[in-house]
Amino acid sequence: MIEVNDIRTRRSLGVWSATALVVGNMIGSGVFLLPAALAPFGAASLLGWALSTVGALLLALAFADLGRRYPVCGGPYTYSRIAFGDFTGFMMAWCYWISTWCAVAAIAVAFTGSATSLLPGLLGTPARAAACSLAVLWLCTACNLAGVRSAGIAQLVTTILKVLPLIAIVAIGARAMHFEAFHPFNPSPSGLLDVTTMSAALALWALLGFESATIPAEHVQDAERTVPRATLIGIVVAASVTVAACTVVLGLVPLALLKDSPAPFADAARALWGDAGAVVMAAAMAVSCLGALNGWILIQGQIPFAAARDGLFPKPFAQVDARGTPRTGLVIGSVLASLLVCTNYNGSLVSVFTYAALLATAACLLPYLFTAAAFWKLDADFAQPAPWRKPVALLGVLYSVWALIGTGPVVWLWGTGLLIAGVPVYFFMKRGAAAATEAAP
């Protein structure tokens, strides 16, 4: 292993690979399940989509501009530490790192669920399902251990393969939609405000990942320009395709069938192209999960790498190999994700996915909130002042607070527990650093 100071991190990700990282991490397991989750709200779910998309765009603007100003690894950790100091930076690194390996566990489980449509016997026992999830998890880990460049190429290929079927659904399905499916506008018994809040919270999971290009910034070619471009292009592409595809599925599959469907896009493809189309779409769902899994595993090594380099995570996390890959963070993150998969596989596939996704969402929201707050505070550091920065920062903070409240008390409980668990680690690292300083001649 090589210390980061002994080797220059290789700039392996160009604008296309960085954009594919954003799109691939955003379009993952969530989008293919969302039409069923949103079906009870009918066309009124579009209000939730609108709210979450605007909120995500505001936060993406903050990440893009901060990524241009501070083109170093760490994303939300780096921005929070620069703005608010070591303790806040560490807590954001801690939360985001937990969110990444929890997301990895959730997406690995979702891949198994997608693959079941192609191999019905796969879920014969919990042990088989767990083995499938672990196998694909470590396959993507091995791809990332081969280097950031290899992971970037894999991400670009899988992103193309997952986006094309969604574009086909939108382009062809839009002409076959049954517009009576959008009446009544709100078929649920809840009011529009409640529907907007609930559907926006569901949509949030599908929009997570817009910050992905900022985290491995030191691996990005011409990061000052590429990171903001990849962030903004990525969220526009991913959000547009996701919202359009989910809306078309709503118009193709009857609500009564859609709300209980385990594979809404496969049902929509069956309505358009028959059983062969359903099989192709099921394969696209599996590829989508595979691409998202590869992207999130790439991310999971970068946050602890950046924090360890600053002395806030254990020193081994700051080591890289000859390819510039932070192997320690990758492997430990995948081990923790594997444990999360194994310890919860006594329940159903859906319950395992929900448990892991809940942890990932809880741990991700605070870094979003503090990044928006850092954007406000660091406005004075930008060489060129811009009047739009502080309004965007304020709206980003408000959206993050609203999203955190909207996730409910269970998520708050998990979030608090995760924060408390990190505090002793921070003081242990600080005490070790102080002792080393005192012992130095």
Coordinates of C-alpha atoms in Angstrom, one line a residue:
M1 CA 0.0 0.0 0.0
I2 CA 1.2 3.5 -0.7
E3 CA 0.5 6.7 1.3
V4 CA -1.5 9.3 -0.6
N5 CA 1.4 11.8 -0.3
D6 CA 3.7 9.3 -2.1
I7 CA 1.7 9.2 -5.3
R8 CA -0.3 11.6 -7.4
T9 CA -3.9 10.5 -7.6
R10 CA -4.6 9.5 -11.2
R11 CA -7.2 11.6 -13.0
S12 CA -9.1 8.6 -14.5
L13 CA -12.7 10.0 -14.9
G14 CA -13.6 12.2 -17.8
V15 CA -16.8 14.2 -18.3
W16 CA -18.7 11.2 -19.7
S17 CA -17.6 8.8 -16.9
A18 CA -18.3 11.4 -14.2
T19 CA -21.7 12.1 -15.7
A20 CA -22.4 8.4 -15.9
L21 CA -21.5 8.1 -12.2
V22 CA -24.2 10.7 -11.4
V23 CA -26.8 9.2 -13.7
G24 CA -26.0 5.6 -12.8
N25 CA -26.1 6.3 -9.0
M26 CA -29.4 8.2 -9.3
I27 CA -31.1 5.7 -11.7
G28 CA -30.8 2.6 -9.5
S29 CA -33.1 0.3 -7.8
G30 CA -35.6 2.9 -6.7
V31 CA -36.9 4.1 -10.1
F32 CA -38.2 0.6 -11.1
L33 CA -40.2 0.2 -8.0
L34 CA -41.5 3.8 -7.6
P35 CA -44.5 3.5 -10.0
A36 CA -46.1 0.9 -7.7
A37 CA -45.3 2.9 -4.5
L38 CA -46.8 6.1 -6.1
A39 CA -49.8 4.4 -7.7
P40 CA -52.2 5.1 -4.7
F41 CA -51.7 8.8 -5.3
G42 CA -52.4 8.7 -9.1
A43 CA -51.5 11.8 -11.1
A44 CA -51.3 13.8 -7.9
S45 CA -47.9 12.1 -7.3
L46 CA -46.5 14.5 -10.0
L47 CA -46.7 17.2 -7.4
G48 CA -44.3 15.3 -5.2
W49 CA -42.0 14.7 -8.1
A50 CA -42.0 18.4 -8.9
L51 CA -41.1 19.3 -5.3
S52 CA -38.4 16.8 -4.9
T53 CA -36.9 17.5 -8.3
V54 CA -36.7 21.2 -7.6
G55 CA -35.2 20.5 -4.1
A56 CA -32.6 18.1 -5.6
L57 CA -31.7 20.7 -8.3
L58 CA -31.2 23.4 -5.7
L59 CA -28.8 21.1 -3.8
A60 CA -27.1 20.0 -7.0
L61 CA -26.4 23.7 -7.8
A62 CA -24.7 24.0 -4.4
F63 CA -22.7 20.8 -4.9
A64 CA -21.7 21.8 -8.4
D65 CA -20.4 25.3 -7.4
L66 CA -18.6 24.0 -4.3
G67 CA -17.1 21.2 -6.5
R68 CA -15.7 23.9 -8.8
R69 CA -14.3 25.9 -5.9
Y70 CA -12.9 22.9 -4.0
P71 CA -12.0 20.2 -6.5
V72 CA -10.8 17.6 -3.9
C73 CA -12.1 14.3 -2.7
G74 CA -14.8 14.2 -0.1
G75 CA -17.8 16.1 -1.4
P76 CA -20.1 16.9 1.6
Y77 CA -17.4 16.0 4.1
T78 CA -14.9 18.5 2.6
Y79 CA -17.4 21.3 2.3
S80 CA -18.7 20.9 5.8
R81 CA -15.2 20.7 7.3
I82 CA -14.0 23.8 5.5
A83 CA -17.1 25.8 6.6
F84 CA -17.7 24.5 10.1
G85 CA -14.5 22.7 11.3
D86 CA -13.3 19.3 12.1
F87 CA -16.1 18.0 14.3
T88 CA -18.9 18.8 11.8
G89 CA -16.8 17.6 9.0
F90 CA -16.2 14.3 10.7
M91 CA -19.8 13.8 11.5
M92 CA -20.8 14.4 7.9
A93 CA -18.2 12.0 6.7
W94 CA -19.4 9.5 9.3
C95 CA -23.0 9.8 8.2
Y96 CA -22.3 9.8 4.5
W97 CA -20.0 6.8 4.7
I98 CA -22.7 4.8 6.6
S99 CA -25.2 5.9 4.0
T100 CA -23.0 4.5 1.2
W101 CA -22.6 1.0 2.5
C102 CA -26.2 0.9 3.6
A103 CA -27.2 1.9 0.0
V104 CA -24.8 -0.8 -1.3
A105 CA -26.6 -3.4 0.8
A106 CA -30.0 -2.2 -0.4
I107 CA -29.1 -2.2 -4.1
A108 CA -27.5 -5.6 -3.9
V109 CA -30.8 -7.0 -2.4
A110 CA -32.7 -5.1 -5.1
F111 CA -30.6 -6.8 -7.8
T112 CA -31.6 -10.2 -6.4
G113 CA -35.2 -9.2 -6.6
S114 CA -34.8 -8.1 -10.2
A115 CA -32.9 -11.2 -11.2
T116 CA -35.8 -13.3 -9.8
S117 CA -37.9 -12.3 -12.8
L118 CA -35.3 -14.0 -15.0
L119 CA -34.4 -16.9 -12.7
P120 CA -37.6 -17.7 -10.7
G121 CA -35.8 -20.4 -8.5
L122 CA -33.3 -17.9 -7.2
L123 CA -35.3 -17.0 -4.1
G124 CA -36.1 -20.6 -3.2
T125 CA -34.5 -20.1 0.2
P126 CA -33.2 -17.0 2.1
A127 CA -29.7 -18.5 1.9
R128 CA -29.8 -18.5 -2.0
A129 CA -31.1 -15.0 -2.1
A130 CA -28.4 -13.8 0.3
A131 CA -25.7 -15.6 -1.7
C132 CA -26.8 -13.9 -4.9
S133 CA -26.8 -10.5 -3.2
L134 CA -23.3 -11.1 -1.8
A135 CA -21.9 -12.4 -5.1
V136 CA -22.9 -9.4 -7.1
L137 CA -21.8 -7.1 -4.2
W138 CA -18.3 -8.5 -4.3
L139 CA -18.2 -8.7 -8.1
C140 CA -18.6 -4.9 -8.2
T141 CA -16.1 -4.5 -5.4
A142 CA -13.5 -6.5 -7.4
C143 CA -14.3 -4.2 -10.4
N144 CA -13.5 -1.1 -8.3
L145 CA -10.4 -2.7 -6.8
A146 CA -9.1 -2.9 -10.4
G147 CA -9.0 0.9 -10.4
V148 CA -11.2 3.9 -10.7
R149 CA -10.7 3.9 -14.5
S150 CA -12.1 0.3 -14.8
A151 CA -15.0 1.2 -12.5
G152 CA -15.7 4.4 -14.6
I153 CA -15.8 2.4 -17.8
A154 CA -18.1 -0.2 -16.3
Q155 CA -20.3 2.6 -15.0
L156 CA -20.6 4.2 -18.4
V157 CA -21.6 0.9 -20.1
T158 CA -24.2 0.0 -17.5
T159 CA -25.6 3.5 -17.5
I160 CA -26.2 3.4 -21.2
L161 CA -27.8 -0.1 -21.0
K162 CA -30.2 1.0 -18.2
V163 CA -31.2 4.4 -19.8
L164 CA -32.0 3.1 -23.2
P165 CA -34.9 0.9 -22.2
L166 CA -36.4 3.8 -20.1
I167 CA -36.1 6.1 -23.1
A168 CA -37.9 3.4 -25.2
I169 CA -40.7 3.2 -22.7
V170 CA -41.1 7.0 -22.8
A171 CA -40.8 7.4 -26.6
I172 CA -43.2 4.5 -27.5
G173 CA -45.3 4.3 -24.4
A174 CA -46.3 8.0 -24.5
R175 CA -48.4 7.3 -27.6
A176 CA -50.1 4.3 -26.0
M177 CA -51.0 5.9 -22.7
H178 CA -54.6 5.7 -21.4
F179 CA -55.2 9.2 -20.2
E180 CA -58.2 8.1 -18.2
A181 CA -55.7 6.6 -15.8
F182 CA -55.0 10.2 -14.7
H183 CA -58.6 10.7 -13.5
P184 CA -59.4 11.3 -10.8
F185 CA -56.3 13.4 -10.3
N186 CA -56.0 12.4 -6.6
P187 CA -57.6 8.9 -6.1
S188 CA -56.3 8.7 -2.5
P189 CA -58.4 9.8 0.6
S190 CA -55.6 12.2 1.6
G191 CA -55.6 15.9 0.8
L192 CA -53.2 17.3 -1.8
L193 CA -50.7 18.7 0.7
D194 CA -50.4 15.3 2.4
V195 CA -50.1 13.6 -0.9
T196 CA -47.4 16.0 -2.1
T197 CA -45.4 15.4 1.1
M198 CA -45.8 11.6 1.0
S199 CA -45.0 11.2 -2.7
A200 CA -42.1 13.7 -2.5
A201 CA -40.6 11.6 0.3
L202 CA -40.9 8.5 -1.9
A203 CA -39.4 10.3 -4.9
L204 CA -36.4 11.4 -2.8
W205 CA -34.9 7.9 -2.7
A206 CA -34.8 7.9 -6.5
L207 CA -33.1 11.2 -6.7
L208 CA -30.3 10.5 -4.2
G209 CA -26.8 10.4 -5.8
F210 CA -26.7 13.8 -7.6
E211 CA -23.6 14.7 -5.5
S212 CA -21.6 11.6 -6.8
A213 CA -19.2 13.4 -9.1
T214 CA -18.0 15.7 -6.2
I215 CA -16.8 12.9 -4.0
P216 CA -14.0 11.4 -6.2
A217 CA -13.0 14.8 -7.5
E218 CA -9.3 14.2 -7.4
H219 CA -9.8 11.3 -9.9
V220 CA -11.7 13.6 -12.3
Q221 CA -9.9 15.2 -15.3
D222 CA -10.1 19.0 -15.2
A223 CA -12.2 18.7 -12.0
E224 CA -12.9 22.5 -11.8
R225 CA -14.9 22.3 -15.0
T226 CA -15.9 18.6 -15.2
V227 CA -17.4 18.1 -11.7
P228 CA -20.0 20.9 -12.0
R229 CA -20.8 19.9 -15.6
A230 CA -21.2 16.2 -14.7
T231 CA -23.4 17.1 -11.6
L232 CA -25.8 19.4 -13.5
I233 CA -26.0 17.3 -16.7
G234 CA -26.4 14.2 -14.6
I235 CA -29.3 15.4 -12.5
V236 CA -31.1 16.9 -15.5
V237 CA -30.8 13.6 -17.5
A238 CA -31.6 11.3 -14.6
A239 CA -34.5 13.4 -13.2
S240 CA -36.1 13.9 -16.7
V241 CA -35.9 10.2 -17.6
T242 CA -37.1 9.0 -14.2
V243 CA -40.1 11.4 -14.0
A244 CA -41.1 10.8 -17.6
A245 CA -40.8 7.0 -17.4
C246 CA -42.7 6.7 -14.2
T247 CA -45.5 9.0 -15.6
V248 CA -45.8 6.8 -18.7
V249 CA -46.0 3.6 -16.7
L250 CA -48.8 5.2 -14.7
G251 CA -50.7 5.7 -18.0
L252 CA -50.0 2.2 -19.3
V253 CA -50.8 -0.1 -16.3
P254 CA -54.2 0.1 -14.6
L255 CA -53.9 1.5 -11.0
A256 CA -55.5 -1.6 -9.5
L257 CA -52.7 -3.7 -11.0
L258 CA -49.9 -1.2 -10.6
K259 CA -50.2 -0.6 -6.8
D260 CA -49.5 -4.3 -6.2
S261 CA -47.0 -4.9 -9.0
P262 CA -43.5 -6.2 -8.0
A263 CA -42.2 -5.1 -11.4
P264 CA -44.1 -2.1 -12.8
F265 CA -41.8 -1.5 -15.7
A266 CA -41.9 -5.1 -16.8
D267 CA -45.8 -4.9 -16.7
A268 CA -45.6 -1.7 -18.9
A269 CA -43.2 -3.4 -21.3
R270 CA -45.6 -6.4 -21.5
A271 CA -48.5 -4.1 -22.4
L272 CA -46.3 -2.6 -25.2
W273 CA -44.4 -5.6 -26.5
G274 CA -45.7 -8.8 -24.9
D275 CA -43.9 -11.3 -22.7
A276 CA -40.6 -10.9 -24.6
G277 CA -40.7 -7.2 -23.8
A278 CA -41.3 -7.9 -20.1
V279 CA -38.2 -10.2 -20.0
V280 CA -36.0 -7.5 -21.7
M281 CA -37.2 -4.9 -19.2
A282 CA -36.5 -7.3 -16.2
A283 CA -33.0 -7.7 -17.6
A284 CA -32.7 -3.9 -17.8
M285 CA -33.8 -3.6 -14.1
A286 CA -31.0 -6.0 -13.1
V287 CA -28.5 -4.0 -15.1
S288 CA -29.7 -0.8 -13.5
C289 CA -29.1 -2.2 -10.1
L290 CA -25.7 -3.5 -11.2
G291 CA -24.7 -0.1 -12.4
A292 CA -25.9 1.7 -9.3
L293 CA -24.1 -0.9 -7.1
N294 CA -20.9 -0.4 -9.0
G295 CA -21.2 3.4 -8.6
W296 CA -22.0 3.4 -4.9
I297 CA -19.1 1.0 -4.2
L298 CA -16.8 3.5 -6.0
I299 CA -18.0 6.2 -3.7
Q300 CA -17.8 4.3 -0.5
G301 CA -14.0 4.3 -0.5
Q302 CA -13.6 8.0 -1.2
I303 CA -15.3 9.6 1.9
P304 CA -13.2 7.8 4.5
F305 CA -10.1 8.3 2.3
A306 CA -10.6 12.1 2.4
A307 CA -11.3 12.1 6.1
A308 CA -8.4 9.9 7.0
R309 CA -6.0 12.1 5.0
D310 CA -7.1 14.9 7.3
G311 CA -6.5 12.8 10.4
L312 CA -10.2 12.3 11.2
F313 CA -10.5 8.6 10.2
P314 CA -8.0 5.9 11.0
K315 CA -4.8 6.2 9.0
P316 CA -5.2 2.9 6.9
F317 CA -8.2 4.6 5.1
A318 CA -5.7 7.2 3.6
Q319 CA -3.6 4.5 1.9
V320 CA -3.9 4.0 -1.9
D321 CA -2.5 1.4 -4.2
A322 CA -0.5 2.0 -7.3
R323 CA -3.7 2.7 -9.2
G324 CA -4.7 5.4 -6.7
T325 CA -7.5 3.1 -5.3
P326 CA -8.3 3.5 -1.6
R327 CA -8.6 -0.3 -1.0
T328 CA -9.2 -0.2 2.8
G329 CA -12.3 1.9 2.5
L330 CA -13.7 -0.2 -0.4
V331 CA -13.2 -3.5 1.4
I332 CA -14.3 -2.5 4.9
G333 CA -17.4 -0.8 3.4
S334 CA -18.3 -4.0 1.4
V335 CA -17.7 -6.1 4.5
L336 CA -20.2 -3.9 6.5
A337 CA -22.7 -4.0 3.6
S338 CA -22.4 -7.8 3.5
L339 CA -23.0 -8.1 7.3
L340 CA -26.1 -5.9 6.9
V341 CA -27.4 -8.2 4.1
C342 CA -26.7 -11.4 6.1
T343 CA -28.0 -10.2 9.5
N344 CA -31.4 -9.2 8.0
Y345 CA -32.0 -12.0 5.6
N346 CA -34.3 -13.9 8.0
G347 CA -37.1 -11.5 6.8
S348 CA -38.6 -11.1 3.3
L349 CA -36.7 -9.6 0.4
V350 CA -38.8 -6.4 0.6
S351 CA -38.2 -6.0 4.4
V352 CA -34.4 -6.3 3.9
F353 CA -34.4 -3.7 1.1
T354 CA -36.6 -1.4 3.2
Y355 CA -34.4 -1.7 6.3
A356 CA -31.2 -0.9 4.3
A357 CA -32.8 1.9 2.3
L358 CA -34.1 3.5 5.5
L359 CA -30.6 3.6 7.0
A360 CA -29.1 5.0 3.8
T361 CA -31.7 7.8 3.6
A362 CA -31.4 8.7 7.3
A363 CA -27.6 8.9 7.0
C364 CA -27.6 11.0 3.8
L365 CA -30.0 13.8 4.7
L366 CA -27.8 15.6 7.2
P367 CA -24.8 15.9 4.8
Y368 CA -27.1 17.4 2.3
L369 CA -28.4 19.9 4.9
F370 CA -24.9 20.9 6.0
T371 CA -23.6 21.2 2.4
A372 CA -26.4 23.7 1.7
A373 CA -25.5 25.6 4.9
A374 CA -21.8 25.5 3.9
F375 CA -22.7 27.0 0.6
W376 CA -24.2 30.0 2.4
K377 CA -21.2 30.4 4.7
L378 CA -18.5 29.9 2.0
D379 CA -20.1 32.4 -0.4
A380 CA -17.5 35.0 0.5
D381 CA -14.7 32.7 -0.5
F382 CA -15.7 32.6 -4.1
A383 CA -13.6 34.9 -6.3
Q384 CA -16.7 36.0 -8.3
P385 CA -19.7 36.9 -6.1
A386 CA -23.1 35.8 -7.4
P387 CA -26.4 37.0 -6.0
W388 CA -28.1 33.6 -6.6
R389 CA -25.9 31.6 -4.2
K390 CA -27.4 32.6 -0.8
P391 CA -31.0 32.2 -2.0
V392 CA -30.1 28.7 -3.4
A393 CA -28.4 27.9 -0.1
L394 CA -31.3 29.0 2.0
L395 CA -33.8 27.0 -0.1
G396 CA -31.5 24.0 -0.1
V397 CA -31.4 24.1 3.7
L398 CA -35.2 24.5 4.0
Y399 CA -35.7 21.6 1.5
S400 CA -33.3 19.4 3.5
V401 CA -35.1 20.1 6.8
W402 CA -38.4 19.5 5.2
A403 CA -37.2 16.2 3.7
L404 CA -35.7 15.1 7.1
I405 CA -39.0 15.9 8.8
G406 CA -41.0 14.2 6.1
T407 CA -39.2 10.9 6.6
G408 CA -40.8 10.4 9.9
P409 CA -39.8 9.5 13.5
V410 CA -38.3 6.1 12.7
V411 CA -35.7 7.8 10.5
W412 CA -35.1 10.5 13.1
L413 CA -34.3 7.8 15.6
W414 CA -31.9 6.0 13.3
G415 CA -30.2 9.3 12.4
T416 CA -29.7 10.3 16.0
G417 CA -28.3 6.9 16.8
L418 CA -25.9 7.0 13.9
L419 CA -24.7 10.5 15.0
I420 CA -24.2 9.4 18.6
A421 CA -22.2 6.3 17.5
G422 CA -19.7 8.5 15.7
V423 CA -18.9 10.9 18.6
P424 CA -16.6 8.5 20.5
V425 CA -14.7 7.7 17.3
Y426 CA -14.1 11.4 16.7
F427 CA -12.7 12.0 20.2
F428 CA -10.6 8.8 20.0
M429 CA -9.0 10.1 16.8
K430 CA -8.4 13.5 18.2
R431 CA -6.9 12.1 21.4
G432 CA -4.5 10.0 19.3
A433 CA -3.5 13.0 17.2
A434 CA -2.8 15.0 20.3
A435 CA -0.8 12.2 21.9
A436 CA 1.3 11.9 18.7
T437 CA 1.9 15.7 18.7
E438 CA 3.1 15.6 22.3
A439 CA 5.4 12.7 21.7
A440 CA 7.0 14.3 18.7
P441 CA 10.5 15.7 19.4

